[in-house]
CSV table of C-alpha atoms in Angstrom, one decimal:
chain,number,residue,atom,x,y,z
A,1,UNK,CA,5.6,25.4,-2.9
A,2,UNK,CA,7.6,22.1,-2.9
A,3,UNK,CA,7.7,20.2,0.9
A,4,UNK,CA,11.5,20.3,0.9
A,5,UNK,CA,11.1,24.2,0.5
A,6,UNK,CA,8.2,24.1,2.8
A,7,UNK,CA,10.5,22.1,5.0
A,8,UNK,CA,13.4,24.6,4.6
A,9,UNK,CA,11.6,27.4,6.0
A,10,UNK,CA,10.5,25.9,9.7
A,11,UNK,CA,11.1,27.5,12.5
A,12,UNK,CA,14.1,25.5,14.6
A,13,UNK,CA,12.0,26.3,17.7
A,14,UNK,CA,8.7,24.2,16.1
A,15,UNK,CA,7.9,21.3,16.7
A,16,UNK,CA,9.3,18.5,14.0
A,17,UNK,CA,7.1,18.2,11.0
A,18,UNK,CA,7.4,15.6,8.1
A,19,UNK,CA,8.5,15.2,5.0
A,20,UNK,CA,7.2,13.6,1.6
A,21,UNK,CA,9.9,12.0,0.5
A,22,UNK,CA,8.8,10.4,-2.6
A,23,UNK,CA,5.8,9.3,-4.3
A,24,UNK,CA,6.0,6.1,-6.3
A,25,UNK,CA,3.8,5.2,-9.2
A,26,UNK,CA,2.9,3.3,-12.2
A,27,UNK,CA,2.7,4.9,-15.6
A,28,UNK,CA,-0.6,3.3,-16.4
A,29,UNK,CA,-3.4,1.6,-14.4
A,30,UNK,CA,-7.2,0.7,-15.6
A,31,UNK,CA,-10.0,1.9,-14.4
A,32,UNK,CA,-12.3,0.4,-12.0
A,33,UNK,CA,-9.5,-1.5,-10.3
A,34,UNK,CA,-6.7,-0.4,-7.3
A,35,UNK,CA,-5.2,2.2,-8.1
A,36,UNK,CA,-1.8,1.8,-6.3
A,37,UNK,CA,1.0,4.3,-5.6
A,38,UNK,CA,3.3,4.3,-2.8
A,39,UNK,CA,4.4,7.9,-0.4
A,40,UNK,CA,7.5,7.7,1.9
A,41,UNK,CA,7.4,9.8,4.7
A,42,UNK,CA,10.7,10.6,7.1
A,43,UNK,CA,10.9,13.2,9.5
A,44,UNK,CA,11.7,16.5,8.9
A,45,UNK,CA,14.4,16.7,11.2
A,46,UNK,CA,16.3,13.0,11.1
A,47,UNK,CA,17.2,13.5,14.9
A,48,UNK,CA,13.4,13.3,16.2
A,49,UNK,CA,10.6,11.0,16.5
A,50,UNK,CA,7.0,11.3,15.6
A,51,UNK,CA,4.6,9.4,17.0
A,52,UNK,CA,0.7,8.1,16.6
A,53,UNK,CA,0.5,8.7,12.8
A,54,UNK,CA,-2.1,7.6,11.1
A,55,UNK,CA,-1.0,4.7,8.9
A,56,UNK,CA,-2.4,4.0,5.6
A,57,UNK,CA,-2.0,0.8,3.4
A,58,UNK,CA,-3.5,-1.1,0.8
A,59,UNK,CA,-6.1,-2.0,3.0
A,60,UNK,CA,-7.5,1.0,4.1
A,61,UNK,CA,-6.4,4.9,4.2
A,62,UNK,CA,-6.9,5.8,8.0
A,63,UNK,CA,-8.4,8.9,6.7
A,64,UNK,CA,-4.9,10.3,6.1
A,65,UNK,CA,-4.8,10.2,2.2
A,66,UNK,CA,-6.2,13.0,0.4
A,67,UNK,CA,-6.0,13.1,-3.7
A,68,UNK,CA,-5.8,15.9,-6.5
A,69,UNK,CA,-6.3,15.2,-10.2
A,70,UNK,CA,-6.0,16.9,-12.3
A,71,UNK,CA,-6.4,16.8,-16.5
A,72,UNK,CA,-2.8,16.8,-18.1
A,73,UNK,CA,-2.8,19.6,-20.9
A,74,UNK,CA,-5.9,21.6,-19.7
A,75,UNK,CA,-4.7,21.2,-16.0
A,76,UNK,CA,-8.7,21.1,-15.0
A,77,UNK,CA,-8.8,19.8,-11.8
A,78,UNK,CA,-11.1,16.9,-11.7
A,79,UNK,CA,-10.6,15.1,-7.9
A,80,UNK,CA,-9.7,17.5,-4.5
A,81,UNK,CA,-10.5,15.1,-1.9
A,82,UNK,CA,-8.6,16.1,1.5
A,83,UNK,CA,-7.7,14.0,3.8
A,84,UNK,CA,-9.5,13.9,7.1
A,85,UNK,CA,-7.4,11.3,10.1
A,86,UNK,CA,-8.2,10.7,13.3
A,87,UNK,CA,-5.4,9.2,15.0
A,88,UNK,CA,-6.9,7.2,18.1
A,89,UNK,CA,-5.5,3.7,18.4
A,90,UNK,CA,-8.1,3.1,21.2
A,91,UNK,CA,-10.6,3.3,18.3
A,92,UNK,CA,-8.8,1.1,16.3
A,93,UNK,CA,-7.0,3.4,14.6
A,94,UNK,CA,-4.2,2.2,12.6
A,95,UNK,CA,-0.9,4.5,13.7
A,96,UNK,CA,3.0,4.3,13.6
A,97,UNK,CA,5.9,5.9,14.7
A,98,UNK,CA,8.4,7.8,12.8
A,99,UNK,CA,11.7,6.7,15.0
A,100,UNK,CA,14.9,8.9,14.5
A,101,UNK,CA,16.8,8.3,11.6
A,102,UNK,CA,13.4,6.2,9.7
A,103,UNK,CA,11.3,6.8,7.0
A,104,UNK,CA,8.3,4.5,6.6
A,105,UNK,CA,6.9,3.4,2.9
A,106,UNK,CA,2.9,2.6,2.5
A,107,UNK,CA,1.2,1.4,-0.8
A,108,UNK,CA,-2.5,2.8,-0.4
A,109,UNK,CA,-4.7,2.6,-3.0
A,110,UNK,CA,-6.2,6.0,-4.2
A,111,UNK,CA,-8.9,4.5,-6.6
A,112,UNK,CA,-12.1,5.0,-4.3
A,113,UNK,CA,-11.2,8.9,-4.8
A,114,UNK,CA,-11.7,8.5,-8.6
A,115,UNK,CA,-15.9,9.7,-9.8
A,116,UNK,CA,-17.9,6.9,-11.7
A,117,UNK,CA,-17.7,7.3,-15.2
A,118,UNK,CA,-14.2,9.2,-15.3
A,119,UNK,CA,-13.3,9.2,-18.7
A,120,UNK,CA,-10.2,7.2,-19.6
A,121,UNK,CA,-7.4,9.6,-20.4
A,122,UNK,CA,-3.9,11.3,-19.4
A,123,UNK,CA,-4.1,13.1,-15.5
A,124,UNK,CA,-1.4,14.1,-13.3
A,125,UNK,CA,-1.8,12.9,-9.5
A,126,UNK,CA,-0.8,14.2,-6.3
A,127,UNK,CA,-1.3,12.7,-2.6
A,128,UNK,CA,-2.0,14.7,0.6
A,129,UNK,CA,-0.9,12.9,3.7
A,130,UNK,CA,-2.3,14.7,7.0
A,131,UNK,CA,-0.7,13.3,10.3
A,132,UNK,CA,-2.0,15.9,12.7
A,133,UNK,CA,-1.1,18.7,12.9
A,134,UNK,CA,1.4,18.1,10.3
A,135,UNK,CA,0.3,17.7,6.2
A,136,UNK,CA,2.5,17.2,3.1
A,137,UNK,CA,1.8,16.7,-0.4
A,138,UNK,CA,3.4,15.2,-3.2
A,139,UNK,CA,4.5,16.6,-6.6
A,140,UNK,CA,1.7,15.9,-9.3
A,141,UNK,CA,3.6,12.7,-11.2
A,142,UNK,CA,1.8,12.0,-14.9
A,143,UNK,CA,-0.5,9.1,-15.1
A,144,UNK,CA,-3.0,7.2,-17.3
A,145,UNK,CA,-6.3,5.8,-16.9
A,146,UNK,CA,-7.1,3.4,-19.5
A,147,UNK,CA,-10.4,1.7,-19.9
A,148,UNK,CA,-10.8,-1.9,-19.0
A,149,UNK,CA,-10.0,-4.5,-21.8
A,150,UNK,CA,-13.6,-6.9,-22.7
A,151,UNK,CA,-11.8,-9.1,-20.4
A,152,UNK,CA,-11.3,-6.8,-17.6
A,153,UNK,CA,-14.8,-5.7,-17.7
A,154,UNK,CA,-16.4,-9.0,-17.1
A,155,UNK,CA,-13.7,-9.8,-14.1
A,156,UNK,CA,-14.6,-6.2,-12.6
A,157,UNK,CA,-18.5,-7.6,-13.0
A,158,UNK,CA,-17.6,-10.6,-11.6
A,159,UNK,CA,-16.5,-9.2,-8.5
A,160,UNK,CA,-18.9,-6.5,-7.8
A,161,UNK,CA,-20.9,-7.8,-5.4
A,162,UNK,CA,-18.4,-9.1,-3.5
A,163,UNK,CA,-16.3,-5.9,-3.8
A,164,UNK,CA,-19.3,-4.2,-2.6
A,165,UNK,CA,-20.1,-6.2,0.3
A,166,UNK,CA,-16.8,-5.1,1.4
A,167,UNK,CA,-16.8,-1.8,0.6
A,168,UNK,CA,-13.4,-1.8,-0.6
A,169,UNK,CA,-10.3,-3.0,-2.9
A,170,UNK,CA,-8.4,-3.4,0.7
A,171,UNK,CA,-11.1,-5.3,2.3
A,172,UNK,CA,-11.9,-7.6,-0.2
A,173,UNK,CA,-8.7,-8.3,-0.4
A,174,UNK,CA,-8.5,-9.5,3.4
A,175,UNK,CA,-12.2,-11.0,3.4
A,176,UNK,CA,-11.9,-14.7,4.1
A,177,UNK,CA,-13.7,-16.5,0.7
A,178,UNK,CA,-17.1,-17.9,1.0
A,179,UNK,CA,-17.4,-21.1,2.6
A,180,UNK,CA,-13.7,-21.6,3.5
A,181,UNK,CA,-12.8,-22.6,0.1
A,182,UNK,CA,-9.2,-21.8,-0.4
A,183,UNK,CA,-8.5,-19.3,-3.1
A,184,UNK,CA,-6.7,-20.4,-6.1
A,185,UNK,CA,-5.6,-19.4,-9.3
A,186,UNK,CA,-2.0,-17.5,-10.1
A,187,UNK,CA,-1.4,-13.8,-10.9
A,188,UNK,CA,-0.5,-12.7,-14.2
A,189,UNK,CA,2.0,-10.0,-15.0
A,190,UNK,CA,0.0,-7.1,-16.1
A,191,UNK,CA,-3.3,-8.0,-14.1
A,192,UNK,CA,-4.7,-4.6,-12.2
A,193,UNK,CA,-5.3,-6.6,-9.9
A,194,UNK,CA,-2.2,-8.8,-9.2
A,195,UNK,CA,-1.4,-7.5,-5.9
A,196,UNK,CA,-4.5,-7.9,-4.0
A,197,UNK,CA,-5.0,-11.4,-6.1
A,198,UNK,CA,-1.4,-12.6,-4.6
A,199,UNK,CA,-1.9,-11.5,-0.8
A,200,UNK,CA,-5.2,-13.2,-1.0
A,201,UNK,CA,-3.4,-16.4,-2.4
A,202,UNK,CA,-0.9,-15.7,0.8
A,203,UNK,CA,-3.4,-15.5,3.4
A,204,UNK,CA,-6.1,-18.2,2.0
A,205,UNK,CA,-4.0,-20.6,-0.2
A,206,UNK,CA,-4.3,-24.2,0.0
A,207,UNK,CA,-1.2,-24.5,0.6
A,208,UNK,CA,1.3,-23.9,4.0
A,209,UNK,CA,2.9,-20.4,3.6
A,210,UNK,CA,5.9,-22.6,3.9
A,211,UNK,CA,4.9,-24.3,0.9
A,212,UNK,CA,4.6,-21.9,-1.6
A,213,UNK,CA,6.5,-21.1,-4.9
A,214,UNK,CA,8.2,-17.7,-4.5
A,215,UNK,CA,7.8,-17.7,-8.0
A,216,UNK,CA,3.8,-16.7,-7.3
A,217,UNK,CA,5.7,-13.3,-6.8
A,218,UNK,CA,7.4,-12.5,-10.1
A,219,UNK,CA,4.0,-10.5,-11.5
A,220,UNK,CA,5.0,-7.8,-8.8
A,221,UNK,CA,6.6,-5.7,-10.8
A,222,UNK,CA,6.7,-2.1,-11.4
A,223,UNK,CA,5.3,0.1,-7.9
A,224,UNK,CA,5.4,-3.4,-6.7
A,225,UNK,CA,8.5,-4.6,-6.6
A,226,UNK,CA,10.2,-3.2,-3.2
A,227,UNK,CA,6.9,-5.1,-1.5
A,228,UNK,CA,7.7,-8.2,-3.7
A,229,UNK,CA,11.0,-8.1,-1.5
A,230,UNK,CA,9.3,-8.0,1.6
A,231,UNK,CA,6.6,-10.8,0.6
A,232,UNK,CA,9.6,-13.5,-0.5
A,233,UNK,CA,11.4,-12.6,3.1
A,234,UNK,CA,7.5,-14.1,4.4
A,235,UNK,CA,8.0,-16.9,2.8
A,236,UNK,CA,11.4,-17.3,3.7
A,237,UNK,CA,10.7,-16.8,7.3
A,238,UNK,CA,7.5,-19.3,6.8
A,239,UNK,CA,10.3,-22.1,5.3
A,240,UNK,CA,12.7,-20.9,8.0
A,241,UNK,CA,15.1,-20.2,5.6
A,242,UNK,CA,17.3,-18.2,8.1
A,243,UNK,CA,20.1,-17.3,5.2
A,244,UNK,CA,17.6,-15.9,2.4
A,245,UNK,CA,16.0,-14.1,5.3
A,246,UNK,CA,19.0,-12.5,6.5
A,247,UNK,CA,20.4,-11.8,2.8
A,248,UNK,CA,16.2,-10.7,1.6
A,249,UNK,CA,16.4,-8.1,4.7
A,250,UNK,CA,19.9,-6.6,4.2
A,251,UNK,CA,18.3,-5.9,0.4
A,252,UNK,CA,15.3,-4.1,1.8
A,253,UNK,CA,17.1,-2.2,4.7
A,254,UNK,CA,20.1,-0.8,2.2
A,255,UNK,CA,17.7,-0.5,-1.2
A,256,UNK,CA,14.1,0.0,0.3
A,257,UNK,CA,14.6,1.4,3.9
A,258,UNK,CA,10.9,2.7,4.3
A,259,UNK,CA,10.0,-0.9,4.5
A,260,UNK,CA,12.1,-1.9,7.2
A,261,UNK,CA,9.5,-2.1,9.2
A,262,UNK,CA,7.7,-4.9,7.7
A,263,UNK,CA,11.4,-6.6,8.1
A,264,UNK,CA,11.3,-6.1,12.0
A,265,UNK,CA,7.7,-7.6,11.8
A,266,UNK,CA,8.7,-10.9,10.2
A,267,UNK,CA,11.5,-11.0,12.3
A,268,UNK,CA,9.9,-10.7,15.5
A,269,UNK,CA,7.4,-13.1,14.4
A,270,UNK,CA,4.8,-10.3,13.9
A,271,UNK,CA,4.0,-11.3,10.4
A,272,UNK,CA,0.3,-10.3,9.0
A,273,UNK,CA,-0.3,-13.1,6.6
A,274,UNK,CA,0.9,-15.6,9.4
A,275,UNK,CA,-1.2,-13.9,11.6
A,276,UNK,CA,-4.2,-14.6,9.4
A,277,UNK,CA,-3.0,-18.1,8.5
A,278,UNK,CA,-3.3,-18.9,12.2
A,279,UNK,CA,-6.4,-17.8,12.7
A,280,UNK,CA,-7.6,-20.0,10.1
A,281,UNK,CA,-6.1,-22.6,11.7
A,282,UNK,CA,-7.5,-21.8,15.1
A,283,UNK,CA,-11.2,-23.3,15.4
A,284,UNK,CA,-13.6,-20.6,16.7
A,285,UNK,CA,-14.0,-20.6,20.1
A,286,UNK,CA,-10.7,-22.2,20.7
């Protein structure tokens, strides 16, 4: 059964419930490196709120995310991983709230559900999210896993142990480099892993935030792109550029509402990356 029919048939006297609303993808990604899709999740009723959801992101799942693959043709299910949250914030549990009238987008990164040594090929995906006691799941969209490229290969050996000692895509992604050396080097369209390679760029660049070329952006294409939005408004906001602010967050509130979240972040001078920018400009101890 489909959410929205799942939907359809609750009770007015429950409590409100949520809804998948989409499930974006890619058409190909490579194995051994993020797999990224993106879930938008609204309310089921538009009137009411929800509140302490787990949230998921890029950098970590909260638990929340559960995964079904399956083989496309045979249909063999090869992945049924459910998800498992626990939303308490005084843990340090990351959570949100669903206010009326919003839906909230999150790109997580499925690719720690995937065995070693799947076998490159055509699957179809789907994506549980549980946010107690509520749990919806996505339509299984067509993907493909392709092997790494020679290239690829020695890259994902190069990063290994680093990957490892982080236990994660996300969290490498957010560790601060070895011996403070800022991160260079520029994203190329294509790379598996130009999205965690740009936000690392972002947060440990040797540059100001204010400083950098928007044009470091323009490899975030595809599942990408709505967050490619959102990162240019940073760097806006970093140049206080209050016009291309203004103009970048009309875009994203009429185009990619589920991300107006991160808009009311910048704005209120919540941003993430300027959060860890300060921090690296803040001496320990100090």
């Amino acid at each position: 059964m489909s959410d929205e029919h799942a939907r359809s048939d609750r009770d007015p006297a429950d409590p409100p419930g949520l809804s998948l609303r989409s499930l974006d993808h890619d058409r190909r990604y490579v194995l051994g490196f993020p797999l990224h899709v993106a879930i938008t999740l609204c309310a089921d009723r538009p009137e009411t709120c929800i509140r302490r959801l787990p949230r998921p992101s890029w950098a970590g799942n909260a638990g929340a995310i559960g995964v079904r693959l399956a083989r496309a043709g045979t249909g063999e299910e090869v992945v049924r991983a459910e998800p498992s949250p626990v939303a308490l914030p005084e843990h340090g549990t990351p959570v949100f709230r669903l206010c009326p009238g919003a839906c909230r987008r999150m790109l997580i990164d499925v690719s720690s559900y995937l065995p070693a040594g799947l076998a490159p090929g055509n699957y179809t995906l789907a994506v549980v999210y549980a946010g107690p006691p509520d749990r919806v799941e996505s339509a299984p969209v067509p993907i493909e896993l392709a092997a790494p490229s020679a290239e690829e290969q020695r890259e994902l050996l190069r990063l290994a142990p680093a990957v490892a000692r982080a236990g994660s895509w996300g969290r490498w992604t957010i560790l601060p480099p070895e011996g403070g050396a800022p991160v260079t080097g520029r994203a190329a369209p294509g790379d598996p892993l130009r999205f965690n390679r740009i936000l690392r760029t972002l947060m440990y660049g040797p540059e100001s935030l204010c400083d950098v070329d928007p044009a470091v952006l323009d490899a975030l294409d595809g599942v990408y792109a709505p967050e490619a939005h959102a990162l240019r408004a940073e760097l806006h906001a970093a140049r206080g550029d209050a016009t291309r602010l203004a103009e970048k967050a009309q875009l994203i509130r009429t185009t990619y509402p589920g991300l107006a979240w991160w808009i009311e972040r910048i704005e209120a001078g919540e941003s993430e990356i300027g959060f860890v920018r300060a921090c690296r400009a803040t001496p320990r101890g100090g």
